[in-house]
PDB file of C-alpha atoms in Angstrom:
ATOM      1  CA  UNK A   1     -58.849  59.010  99.937  1.00 95.00           C
ATOM      2  CA  UNK A   2     -61.399  56.710  97.861  1.00 98.00           C
ATOM      3  CA  UNK A   3     -59.812  54.474  95.097  1.00 99.00           C
ATOM      4  CA  UNK A   4     -61.184  51.851  92.543  1.00 99.00           C
ATOM      5  CA  UNK A   5     -61.036  48.161  93.670  1.00 98.00           C
ATOM      6  CA  UNK A   6     -62.042  45.557  90.941  1.00 98.00           C
ATOM      7  CA  UNK A   7     -65.572  47.389  89.858  1.00 97.00           C
ATOM      8  CA  UNK A   8     -66.286  49.731  92.907  1.00 98.00           C
ATOM      9  CA  UNK A   9     -64.886  53.176  94.024  1.00 98.00           C
ATOM     10  CA  UNK A  10     -63.769  52.023  97.929  1.00 98.00           C
ATOM     11  CA  UNK A  11     -62.066  54.020 100.788  1.00 98.00           C
ATOM     12  CA  UNK A  12     -59.311  53.036 100.449  1.00 96.00           C
ATOM     13  CA  UNK A  13     -58.495  52.156 104.115  1.00 95.00           C
ATOM     14  CA  UNK A  14     -61.389  49.428 103.706  1.00 94.00           C
ATOM     15  CA  UNK A  15     -59.834  47.466 100.286  1.00 96.00           C
ATOM     16  CA  UNK A  16     -59.032  44.725 100.770  1.00 96.00           C
ATOM     17  CA  UNK A  17     -56.870  41.808  99.059  1.00 97.00           C
ATOM     18  CA  UNK A  18     -56.656  38.297  99.494  1.00 98.00           C
ATOM     19  CA  UNK A  19     -52.854  37.566 100.674  1.00 97.00           C
ATOM     20  CA  UNK A  20     -52.773  34.529  98.229  1.00 97.00           C
ATOM     21  CA  UNK A  21     -53.697  37.388  95.419  1.00 98.00           C
ATOM     22  CA  UNK A  22     -50.208  36.380  93.209  1.00 97.00           C
ATOM     23  CA  UNK A  23     -49.025  39.729  92.621  1.00 97.00           C
ATOM     24  CA  UNK A  24     -48.492  40.035  96.436  1.00 96.00           C
ATOM     25  CA  UNK A  25     -46.887  36.587  96.773  1.00 96.00           C
ATOM     26  CA  UNK A  26     -44.573  36.575  93.252  1.00 95.00           C
ATOM     27  CA  UNK A  27     -45.093  39.694  91.792  1.00 95.00           C
ATOM     28  CA  UNK A  28     -46.496  38.882  88.729  1.00 96.00           C
ATOM     29  CA  UNK A  29     -49.091  41.577  87.853  1.00 97.00           C
ATOM     30  CA  UNK A  30     -48.792  44.847  85.684  1.00 98.00           C
ATOM     31  CA  UNK A  31     -49.728  48.541  85.678  1.00 98.00           C
ATOM     32  CA  UNK A  32     -49.427  51.569  83.751  1.00 99.00           C
ATOM     33  CA  UNK A  33     -49.242  55.784  85.582  1.00 98.00           C
ATOM     34  CA  UNK A  34     -50.815  58.400  83.232  1.00 98.00           C
ATOM     35  CA  UNK A  35     -52.189  61.880  83.645  1.00 98.00           C
ATOM     36  CA  UNK A  36     -55.076  63.122  82.795  1.00 98.00           C
ATOM     37  CA  UNK A  37     -55.835  66.533  80.618  1.00 98.00           C
ATOM     38  CA  UNK A  38     -59.069  68.138  80.603  1.00 96.00           C
ATOM     39  CA  UNK A  39     -60.568  64.985  82.358  1.00 97.00           C
ATOM     40  CA  UNK A  40     -59.389  62.743  79.775  1.00 97.00           C
ATOM     41  CA  UNK A  41     -56.541  60.087  80.728  1.00 98.00           C
ATOM     42  CA  UNK A  42     -53.978  61.156  77.518  1.00 98.00           C
ATOM     43  CA  UNK A  43     -52.407  58.308  75.035  1.00 98.00           C
ATOM     44  CA  UNK A  44     -55.007  56.326  76.791  1.00 98.00           C
ATOM     45  CA  UNK A  45     -54.688  53.565  74.074  1.00 98.00           C
ATOM     46  CA  UNK A  46     -51.426  52.979  73.955  1.00 98.00           C
ATOM     47  CA  UNK A  47     -50.945  51.991  77.819  1.00 98.00           C
ATOM     48  CA  UNK A  48     -53.453  49.310  77.791  1.00 98.00           C
ATOM     49  CA  UNK A  49     -52.112  48.468  74.254  1.00 97.00           C
ATOM     50  CA  UNK A  50     -48.547  48.198  76.128  1.00 97.00           C
ATOM     51  CA  UNK A  51     -50.917  46.180  79.499  1.00 98.00           C
ATOM     52  CA  UNK A  52     -52.680  43.923  77.049  1.00 97.00           C
ATOM     53  CA  UNK A  53     -49.267  43.146  75.927  1.00 95.00           C
ATOM     54  CA  UNK A  54     -47.905  42.320  78.857  1.00 95.00           C
ATOM     55  CA  UNK A  55     -50.835  40.503  80.484  1.00 97.00           C
ATOM     56  CA  UNK A  56     -51.021  38.547  77.917  1.00 96.00           C
ATOM     57  CA  UNK A  57     -47.788  36.569  77.408  1.00 94.00           C
ATOM     58  CA  UNK A  58     -48.062  37.023  80.921  1.00 94.00           C
ATOM     59  CA  UNK A  59     -51.239  34.555  81.485  1.00 96.00           C
ATOM     60  CA  UNK A  60     -53.877  37.811  82.856  1.00 98.00           C
ATOM     61  CA  UNK A  61     -56.657  37.865  81.015  1.00 98.00           C
ATOM     62  CA  UNK A  62     -57.742  41.666  80.562  1.00 97.00           C
ATOM     63  CA  UNK A  63     -60.164  42.490  78.284  1.00 90.00           C
ATOM     64  CA  UNK A  64     -61.449  46.334  79.684  1.00 95.00           C
ATOM     65  CA  UNK A  65     -62.050  48.785  77.250  1.00 96.00           C
ATOM     66  CA  UNK A  66     -60.967  51.842  77.037  1.00 97.00           C
ATOM     67  CA  UNK A  67     -64.203  53.739  77.255  1.00 98.00           C
ATOM     68  CA  UNK A  68     -65.170  51.304  80.502  1.00 98.00           C
ATOM     69  CA  UNK A  69     -61.875  53.504  81.948  1.00 98.00           C
ATOM     70  CA  UNK A  70     -62.160  56.893  80.880  1.00 98.00           C
ATOM     71  CA  UNK A  71     -66.102  56.255  82.416  1.00 98.00           C
ATOM     72  CA  UNK A  72     -64.096  54.950  85.887  1.00 99.00           C
ATOM     73  CA  UNK A  73     -61.535  56.722  85.342  1.00 99.00           C
ATOM     74  CA  UNK A  74     -64.387  60.107  85.614  1.00 98.00           C
ATOM     75  CA  UNK A  75     -66.203  58.466  88.516  1.00 99.00           C
ATOM     76  CA  UNK A  76     -62.938  58.564  90.971  1.00 99.00           C
ATOM     77  CA  UNK A  77     -61.285  61.570  90.399  1.00 99.00           C
ATOM     78  CA  UNK A  78     -64.642  63.448  91.200  1.00 99.00           C
ATOM     79  CA  UNK A  79     -65.115  60.622  94.386  1.00 99.00           C
ATOM     80  CA  UNK A  80     -61.603  62.276  94.977  1.00 99.00           C
ATOM     81  CA  UNK A  81     -62.742  65.945  94.865  1.00 98.00           C
ATOM     82  CA  UNK A  82     -60.254  65.775  91.264  1.00 98.00           C
ATOM     83  CA  UNK A  83     -60.456  67.976  87.741  1.00 98.00           C
ATOM     84  CA  UNK A  84     -57.260  66.242  86.562  1.00 98.00           C
ATOM     85  CA  UNK A  85     -55.057  63.456  88.682  1.00 98.00           C
ATOM     86  CA  UNK A  86     -52.120  61.179  88.697  1.00 99.00           C
ATOM     87  CA  UNK A  87     -53.203  57.732  87.773  1.00 99.00           C
ATOM     88  CA  UNK A  88     -52.003  54.053  88.236  1.00 99.00           C
ATOM     89  CA  UNK A  89     -53.257  51.342  86.785  1.00 99.00           C
ATOM     90  CA  UNK A  90     -52.759  48.093  88.401  1.00 99.00           C
ATOM     91  CA  UNK A  91     -53.002  44.511  87.224  1.00 99.00           C
ATOM     92  CA  UNK A  92     -52.456  42.030  89.589  1.00 98.00           C
ATOM     93  CA  UNK A  93     -52.721  37.962  88.472  1.00 98.00           C
ATOM     94  CA  UNK A  94     -55.326  37.280  90.510  1.00 98.00           C
ATOM     95  CA  UNK A  95     -55.911  34.488  93.648  1.00 97.00           C
ATOM     96  CA  UNK A  96     -53.745  31.132  93.307  1.00 95.00           C
ATOM     97  CA  UNK A  97     -52.489  27.990  95.494  1.00 94.00           C
ATOM     98  CA  UNK A  98     -49.619  28.247  97.141  1.00 95.00           C
ATOM     99  CA  UNK A  99     -46.953  27.957  94.817  1.00 94.00           C
ATOM    100  CA  UNK A 100     -44.661  28.904  91.070  1.00 90.00           C
ATOM    101  CA  UNK A 101     -48.114  29.217  88.345  1.00 86.00           C
ATOM    102  CA  UNK A 102     -48.656  26.541  86.086  1.00 83.00           C
ATOM    103  CA  UNK A 103     -50.670  27.573  84.018  1.00 91.00           C
ATOM    104  CA  UNK A 104     -52.814  30.804  83.287  1.00 96.00           C
ATOM    105  CA  UNK A 105     -54.943  33.132  85.625  1.00 97.00           C
ATOM    106  CA  UNK A 106     -59.005  33.415  85.062  1.00 96.00           C
ATOM    107  CA  UNK A 107     -59.902  36.793  87.500  1.00 97.00           C
ATOM    108  CA  UNK A 108     -57.455  39.086  87.984  1.00 98.00           C
ATOM    109  CA  UNK A 109     -57.580  41.664  90.419  1.00 98.00           C
ATOM    110  CA  UNK A 110     -57.638  45.307  89.101  1.00 99.00           C
ATOM    111  CA  UNK A 111     -57.249  48.498  91.163  1.00 99.00           C
ATOM    112  CA  UNK A 112     -57.354  52.060  89.964  1.00 99.00           C
ATOM    113  CA  UNK A 113     -55.624  54.837  92.203  1.00 99.00           C
ATOM    114  CA  UNK A 114     -56.421  58.638  91.409  1.00 99.00           C
ATOM    115  CA  UNK A 115     -54.094  61.811  93.227  1.00 98.00           C
ATOM    116  CA  UNK A 116     -52.905  65.005  92.467  1.00 98.00           C
ATOM    117  CA  UNK A 117     -50.749  65.631  90.009  1.00 97.00           C
ATOM    118  CA  UNK A 118     -47.967  67.595  91.683  1.00 90.00           C
ATOM    119  CA  UNK A 119     -46.786  71.317  90.874  1.00 90.00           C
ATOM    120  CA  UNK A 120     -43.765  72.865  88.316  1.00 88.00           C
ATOM    121  CA  UNK A 121     -42.861  76.190  88.018  1.00 90.00           C
ATOM    122  CA  UNK A 122     -41.720  77.980  85.129  1.00 92.00           C
ATOM    123  CA  UNK A 123     -38.190  78.796  87.335  1.00 93.00           C
ATOM    124  CA  UNK A 124     -37.711  75.521  88.883  1.00 91.00           C
ATOM    125  CA  UNK A 125     -38.433  74.328  85.002  1.00 94.00           C
ATOM    126  CA  UNK A 126     -36.017  76.928  83.574  1.00 95.00           C
ATOM    127  CA  UNK A 127     -32.907  75.353  86.173  1.00 96.00           C
ATOM    128  CA  UNK A 128     -33.259  71.667  85.697  1.00 97.00           C
ATOM    129  CA  UNK A 129     -32.618  69.005  87.584  1.00 97.00           C
ATOM    130  CA  UNK A 130     -29.666  67.002  87.985  1.00 98.00           C
ATOM    131  CA  UNK A 131     -28.762  63.857  87.355  1.00 98.00           C
ATOM    132  CA  UNK A 132     -26.920  61.816  88.599  1.00 98.00           C
ATOM    133  CA  UNK A 133     -24.755  58.310  86.975  1.00 98.00           C
ATOM    134  CA  UNK A 134     -25.426  54.891  89.894  1.00 97.00           C
ATOM    135  CA  UNK A 135     -23.620  52.057  90.091  1.00 96.00           C
ATOM    136  CA  UNK A 136     -26.547  49.834  90.655  1.00 96.00           C
ATOM    137  CA  UNK A 137     -26.785  48.764  86.828  1.00 97.00           C
ATOM    138  CA  UNK A 138     -30.372  47.694  84.820  1.00 97.00           C
ATOM    139  CA  UNK A 139     -31.544  44.392  85.628  1.00 94.00           C
ATOM    140  CA  UNK A 140     -31.991  42.432  81.907  1.00 91.00           C
ATOM    141  CA  UNK A 141     -35.985  42.572  81.187  1.00 89.00           C
ATOM    142  CA  UNK A 142     -38.723  39.605  81.946  1.00 81.00           C
ATOM    143  CA  UNK A 143     -39.617  39.230  78.942  1.00 79.00           C
ATOM    144  CA  UNK A 144     -38.609  40.154  74.766  1.00 81.00           C
ATOM    145  CA  UNK A 145     -39.007  43.580  75.537  1.00 87.00           C
ATOM    146  CA  UNK A 146     -39.507  45.119  79.839  1.00 93.00           C
ATOM    147  CA  UNK A 147     -42.868  45.351  81.487  1.00 92.00           C
ATOM    148  CA  UNK A 148     -43.723  48.124  83.867  1.00 95.00           C
ATOM    149  CA  UNK A 149     -44.710  44.750  86.593  1.00 95.00           C
ATOM    150  CA  UNK A 150     -45.226  45.078  90.186  1.00 95.00           C
ATOM    151  CA  UNK A 151     -41.531  43.544  91.071  1.00 89.00           C
ATOM    152  CA  UNK A 152     -40.354  46.831  90.900  1.00 92.00           C
ATOM    153  CA  UNK A 153     -36.620  45.929  93.212  1.00 95.00           C
ATOM    154  CA  UNK A 154     -34.048  46.850  90.521  1.00 96.00           C
ATOM    155  CA  UNK A 155     -36.569  50.524  90.929  1.00 96.00           C
ATOM    156  CA  UNK A 156     -36.209  50.276  94.238  1.00 96.00           C
ATOM    157  CA  UNK A 157     -32.492  49.321  95.205  1.00 96.00           C
ATOM    158  CA  UNK A 158     -31.315  52.599  92.238  1.00 96.00           C
ATOM    159  CA  UNK A 159     -33.388  54.732  93.811  1.00 96.00           C
ATOM    160  CA  UNK A 160     -32.240  53.725  97.616  1.00 95.00           C
ATOM    161  CA  UNK A 161     -28.364  53.798  96.260  1.00 94.00           C
ATOM    162  CA  UNK A 162     -29.252  57.438  94.821  1.00 94.00           C
ATOM    163  CA  UNK A 163     -29.551  58.114  98.500  1.00 93.00           C
ATOM    164  CA  UNK A 164     -27.481  56.947 100.769  1.00 90.00           C
ATOM    165  CA  UNK A 165     -29.364  53.603 101.977  1.00 89.00           C
ATOM    166  CA  UNK A 166     -28.247  50.833 100.514  1.00 77.00           C
ATOM    167  CA  UNK A 167     -25.968  48.693 102.160  1.00 64.00           C
ATOM    168  CA  UNK A 168     -27.036  46.364 105.453  1.00 53.00           C
ATOM    169  CA  UNK A 169     -25.425  48.467 107.756  1.00 48.00           C
ATOM    170  CA  UNK A 170     -25.921  51.530 106.216  1.00 49.00           C
ATOM    171  CA  UNK A 171     -22.472  52.557 106.547  1.00 45.00           C
ATOM    172  CA  UNK A 172     -21.610  52.815 102.927  1.00 55.00           C
ATOM    173  CA  UNK A 173     -21.252  57.007 102.590  1.00 62.00           C
ATOM    174  CA  UNK A 174     -22.718  58.893  99.165  1.00 70.00           C
ATOM    175  CA  UNK A 175     -20.412  61.065  97.410  1.00 71.00           C
ATOM    176  CA  UNK A 176     -23.241  63.839  98.113  1.00 79.00           C
ATOM    177  CA  UNK A 177     -27.134  63.774  98.645  1.00 81.00           C
ATOM    178  CA  UNK A 178     -28.908  64.765  95.631  1.00 90.00           C
ATOM    179  CA  UNK A 179     -31.208  67.672  94.839  1.00 88.00           C
ATOM    180  CA  UNK A 180     -34.690  67.470  95.848  1.00 86.00           C
ATOM    181  CA  UNK A 181     -35.662  66.378  92.435  1.00 89.00           C
ATOM    182  CA  UNK A 182     -32.809  64.799  90.877  1.00 96.00           C
ATOM    183  CA  UNK A 183     -32.950  61.480  89.315  1.00 98.00           C
ATOM    184  CA  UNK A 184     -30.539  58.301  88.876  1.00 98.00           C
ATOM    185  CA  UNK A 185     -29.686  57.042  86.007  1.00 99.00           C
ATOM    186  CA  UNK A 186     -28.628  53.505  85.400  1.00 99.00           C
ATOM    187  CA  UNK A 187     -26.538  51.447  82.843  1.00 99.00           C
ATOM    188  CA  UNK A 188     -27.151  47.962  82.115  1.00 98.00           C
ATOM    189  CA  UNK A 189     -24.866  45.178  82.388  1.00 96.00           C
ATOM    190  CA  UNK A 190     -22.287  46.419  79.353  1.00 97.00           C
ATOM    191  CA  UNK A 191     -21.770  49.583  80.742  1.00 98.00           C
ATOM    192  CA  UNK A 192     -24.880  51.072  77.865  1.00 98.00           C
ATOM    193  CA  UNK A 193     -26.200  53.960  78.950  1.00 99.00           C
ATOM    194  CA  UNK A 194     -30.014  52.915  79.787  1.00 99.00           C
ATOM    195  CA  UNK A 195     -32.326  55.294  81.544  1.00 99.00           C
ATOM    196  CA  UNK A 196     -33.107  56.765  84.562  1.00 99.00           C
ATOM    197  CA  UNK A 197     -34.468  54.968  87.979  1.00 98.00           C
ATOM    198  CA  UNK A 198     -38.346  56.020  86.600  1.00 98.00           C
ATOM    199  CA  UNK A 199     -38.002  58.383  83.592  1.00 98.00           C
ATOM    200  CA  UNK A 200     -36.908  57.369  80.274  1.00 99.00           C
ATOM    201  CA  UNK A 201     -33.204  59.287  78.807  1.00 99.00           C
ATOM    202  CA  UNK A 202     -33.250  61.867  76.128  1.00 99.00           C
ATOM    203  CA  UNK A 203     -30.024  64.392  74.722  1.00 99.00           C
ATOM    204  CA  UNK A 204     -28.625  66.466  72.081  1.00 99.00           C
ATOM    205  CA  UNK A 205     -25.424  66.369  70.381  1.00 98.00           C
ATOM    206  CA  UNK A 206     -24.596  68.677  67.369  1.00 97.00           C
ATOM    207  CA  UNK A 207     -27.931  68.796  66.051  1.00 97.00           C
ATOM    208  CA  UNK A 208     -29.583  65.068  66.217  1.00 99.00           C
ATOM    209  CA  UNK A 209     -31.099  63.404  69.464  1.00 99.00           C
ATOM    210  CA  UNK A 210     -30.351  60.196  70.845  1.00 99.00           C
ATOM    211  CA  UNK A 211     -31.813  58.404  72.900  1.00 99.00           C
ATOM    212  CA  UNK A 212     -31.431  54.756  74.383  1.00 99.00           C
ATOM    213  CA  UNK A 213     -32.320  51.811  71.823  1.00 98.00           C
ATOM    214  CA  UNK A 214     -35.242  49.444  73.209  1.00 97.00           C
ATOM    215  CA  UNK A 215     -32.187  46.470  72.690  1.00 96.00           C
ATOM    216  CA  UNK A 216     -30.232  47.752  75.770  1.00 97.00           C
ATOM    217  CA  UNK A 217     -33.043  46.976  78.229  1.00 96.00           C
ATOM    218  CA  UNK A 218     -34.986  49.905  79.262  1.00 97.00           C
ATOM    219  CA  UNK A 219     -39.067  50.632  79.030  1.00 97.00           C
ATOM    220  CA  UNK A 220     -40.873  50.979  76.086  1.00 97.00           C
ATOM    221  CA  UNK A 221     -41.868  54.598  77.640  1.00 98.00           C
ATOM    222  CA  UNK A 222     -45.659  55.569  76.541  1.00 98.00           C
ATOM    223  CA  UNK A 223     -43.924  59.473  76.412  1.00 99.00           C
ATOM    224  CA  UNK A 224     -40.914  58.791  74.861  1.00 99.00           C
ATOM    225  CA  UNK A 225     -41.933  57.057  71.574  1.00 99.00           C
ATOM    226  CA  UNK A 226     -44.824  59.749  71.515  1.00 99.00           C
ATOM    227  CA  UNK A 227     -41.608  62.858  71.778  1.00 99.00           C
ATOM    228  CA  UNK A 228     -39.279  60.961  69.002  1.00 99.00           C
ATOM    229  CA  UNK A 229     -42.728  60.983  66.087  1.00 99.00           C
ATOM    230  CA  UNK A 230     -43.129  64.914  68.073  1.00 99.00           C
ATOM    231  CA  UNK A 231     -39.246  65.606  66.934  1.00 99.00           C
ATOM    232  CA  UNK A 232     -39.367  63.367  63.618  1.00 99.00           C
ATOM    233  CA  UNK A 233     -42.509  64.783  62.551  1.00 98.00           C
ATOM    234  CA  UNK A 234     -40.745  68.476  63.500  1.00 97.00           C
ATOM    235  CA  UNK A 235     -38.243  67.992  60.852  1.00 98.00           C
ATOM    236  CA  UNK A 236     -34.638  66.444  63.444  1.00 98.00           C
ATOM    237  CA  UNK A 237     -33.400  63.590  63.483  1.00 99.00           C
ATOM    238  CA  UNK A 238     -33.364  60.633  65.854  1.00 99.00           C
ATOM    239  CA  UNK A 239     -31.546  58.561  66.479  1.00 99.00           C
ATOM    240  CA  UNK A 240     -31.721  55.084  68.924  1.00 99.00           C
ATOM    241  CA  UNK A 241     -28.544  53.744  69.848  1.00 99.00           C
ATOM    242  CA  UNK A 242     -26.109  52.446  72.143  1.00 99.00           C
ATOM    243  CA  UNK A 243     -24.978  55.264  74.248  1.00 99.00           C
ATOM    244  CA  UNK A 244     -21.785  55.652  77.136  1.00 99.00           C
ATOM    245  CA  UNK A 245     -20.788  58.380  79.710  1.00 99.00           C
ATOM    246  CA  UNK A 246     -18.883  60.140  78.597  1.00 98.00           C
ATOM    247  CA  UNK A 247     -21.196  61.308  75.779  1.00 99.00           C
ATOM    248  CA  UNK A 248     -23.934  62.160  77.977  1.00 99.00           C
ATOM    249  CA  UNK A 249     -21.200  64.627  79.118  1.00 98.00           C
ATOM    250  CA  UNK A 250     -20.679  66.232  75.948  1.00 98.00           C
ATOM    251  CA  UNK A 251     -24.377  66.692  75.646  1.00 99.00           C
ATOM    252  CA  UNK A 252     -25.480  70.614  74.847  1.00 99.00           C
ATOM    253  CA  UNK A 253     -29.113  69.637  76.043  1.00 99.00           C
ATOM    254  CA  UNK A 254     -30.725  66.939  77.713  1.00 99.00           C
ATOM    255  CA  UNK A 255     -33.622  65.643  79.236  1.00 99.00           C
ATOM    256  CA  UNK A 256     -35.854  63.257  80.931  1.00 99.00           C
ATOM    257  CA  UNK A 257     -39.646  61.430  79.777  1.00 99.00           C
ATOM    258  CA  UNK A 258     -42.520  59.996  81.095  1.00 97.00           C
ATOM    259  CA  UNK A 259     -46.392  59.913  81.805  1.00 98.00           C
ATOM    260  CA  UNK A 260     -46.397  62.591  84.871  1.00 98.00           C
ATOM    261  CA  UNK A 261     -43.648  64.402  84.845  1.00 97.00           C
ATOM    262  CA  UNK A 262     -43.925  65.212  80.963  1.00 98.00           C
ATOM    263  CA  UNK A 263     -40.437  66.241  79.222  1.00 98.00           C
ATOM    264  CA  UNK A 264     -37.647  67.585  82.756  1.00 98.00           C
ATOM    265  CA  UNK A 265     -34.521  69.747  81.901  1.00 98.00           C
ATOM    266  CA  UNK A 266     -31.244  68.411  83.352  1.00 99.00           C
ATOM    267  CA  UNK A 267     -29.117  70.826  83.731  1.00 98.00           C
ATOM    268  CA  UNK A 268     -26.943  68.674  85.862  1.00 98.00           C
ATOM    269  CA  UNK A 269     -25.091  65.657  85.650  1.00 98.00           C
ATOM    270  CA  UNK A 270     -23.317  64.291  88.248  1.00 97.00           C
ATOM    271  CA  UNK A 271     -21.029  61.208  87.972  1.00 96.00           C
ATOM    272  CA  UNK A 272     -19.644  58.459  90.613  1.00 92.00           C
ATOM    273  CA  UNK A 273     -17.559  60.062  93.042  1.00 91.00           C
ATOM    274  CA  UNK A 274     -19.906  63.753  92.886  1.00 92.00           C
ATOM    275  CA  UNK A 275     -17.678  65.459  89.929  1.00 95.00           C
ATOM    276  CA  UNK A 276     -20.975  67.302  89.101  1.00 96.00           C
ATOM    277  CA  UNK A 277     -20.594  68.498  85.071  1.00 97.00           C
ATOM    278  CA  UNK A 278     -23.058  71.252  83.730  1.00 98.00           C
ATOM    279  CA  UNK A 279     -25.164  71.028  80.400  1.00 98.00           C
ATOM    280  CA  UNK A 280     -25.482  73.983  78.378  1.00 97.00           C
ATOM    281  CA  UNK A 281     -25.867  76.583  80.012  1.00 96.00           C
ATOM    282  CA  UNK A 282     -26.847  75.427  82.951  1.00 97.00           C
ATOM    283  CA  UNK A 283     -30.349  75.788  82.119  1.00 98.00           C
ATOM    284  CA  UNK A 284     -33.220  74.112  80.315  1.00 98.00           C
ATOM    285  CA  UNK A 285     -32.955  74.466  75.978  1.00 98.00           C
ATOM    286  CA  UNK A 286     -34.331  75.429  73.498  1.00 98.00           C
ATOM    287  CA  UNK A 287     -34.927  72.575  71.807  1.00 99.00           C
ATOM    288  CA  UNK A 288     -36.118  70.467  75.556  1.00 98.00           C
ATOM    289  CA  UNK A 289     -39.368  74.302  76.085  1.00 98.00           C
ATOM    290  CA  UNK A 290     -39.950  73.658  72.335  1.00 98.00           C
ATOM    291  CA  UNK A 291     -40.515  69.479  72.017  1.00 99.00           C
ATOM    292  CA  UNK A 292     -42.243  70.498  75.938  1.00 98.00           C
ATOM    293  CA  UNK A 293     -44.709  73.171  74.178  1.00 98.00           C
ATOM    294  CA  UNK A 294     -45.482  70.427  71.437  1.00 98.00           C
ATOM    295  CA  UNK A 295     -46.322  67.562  74.012  1.00 98.00           C
ATOM    296  CA  UNK A 296     -48.795  70.273  75.424  1.00 98.00           C
ATOM    297  CA  UNK A 297     -50.338  71.010  73.070  1.00 98.00           C
ATOM    298  CA  UNK A 298     -50.801  67.406  71.865  1.00 98.00           C
ATOM    299  CA  UNK A 299     -51.951  66.854  74.775  1.00 97.00           C
ATOM    300  CA  UNK A 300     -54.275  69.692  74.351  1.00 95.00           C
ATOM    301  CA  UNK A 301     -55.418  68.876  70.725  1.00 92.00           C
ATOM    302  CA  UNK A 302     -56.316  64.721  72.251  1.00 85.00           C
ATOM    303  CA  UNK A 303     -58.930  66.915  74.548  1.00 81.00           C
ATOM    304  CA  UNK A 304     -60.905  68.218  71.646  1.00 73.00           C
TER     305      UNK A 304
END
């Protein structure tokens, strides 16, 4: 696989990052994941705005413009023989002295990775996925709002819990193994719904769309924000607030969002004890599919 590192496209196996890079030593860096449609990165400016804001707060200079990034992504896709792809843009603090930083950085490490996109068939979309309640709680945000940071430990621990891999002696048991593509759901320290391991959460009840508010400590997802806009522009009521697992169990539809998978229908909810609750009729809901169509139409319009 070819990668882009600090201005050059090289073989991934030949790329070198210093052991003194503070992204490696302290997890000090940020990243964005997004996908291209017709070769065009969707909502790129929004991803860059979030990335720049985080870099500024961490004292990491990052001045790459959208047009420059588009050119580099186009070149990287071509180098990997991809018409479209899953893109990860990483900005690490760069090389520093051993020890916690005492000032701003000057020379960040910038990395772009590209790989093929997952394929989801119509039947799989209709069947939806399961969402499993986890005991791992969402940690507090690193700053005023959550960064999409290289320090991904909370998400990894949550993923390991879902797969039954937590526990020093590996003897901790989970009620049941997750089905392929399942997502885990974390609560806040106060017991409120937050988000999935790699997704934001929405649900529909009595004609109102609900999604946990930013104050719960969730990542302010770019796709989440766009779906809220599309829903409101179409006349749907969207409420951002504090909600419980019990309220989610009463939902008529549930879906997840992220920039790679778009909107993902949830058709089964599973609690800590392995008890399963069907969402609606057990298939992707009408509103979920309507919003997915609207979202995909928006991606097409953005590439014209």
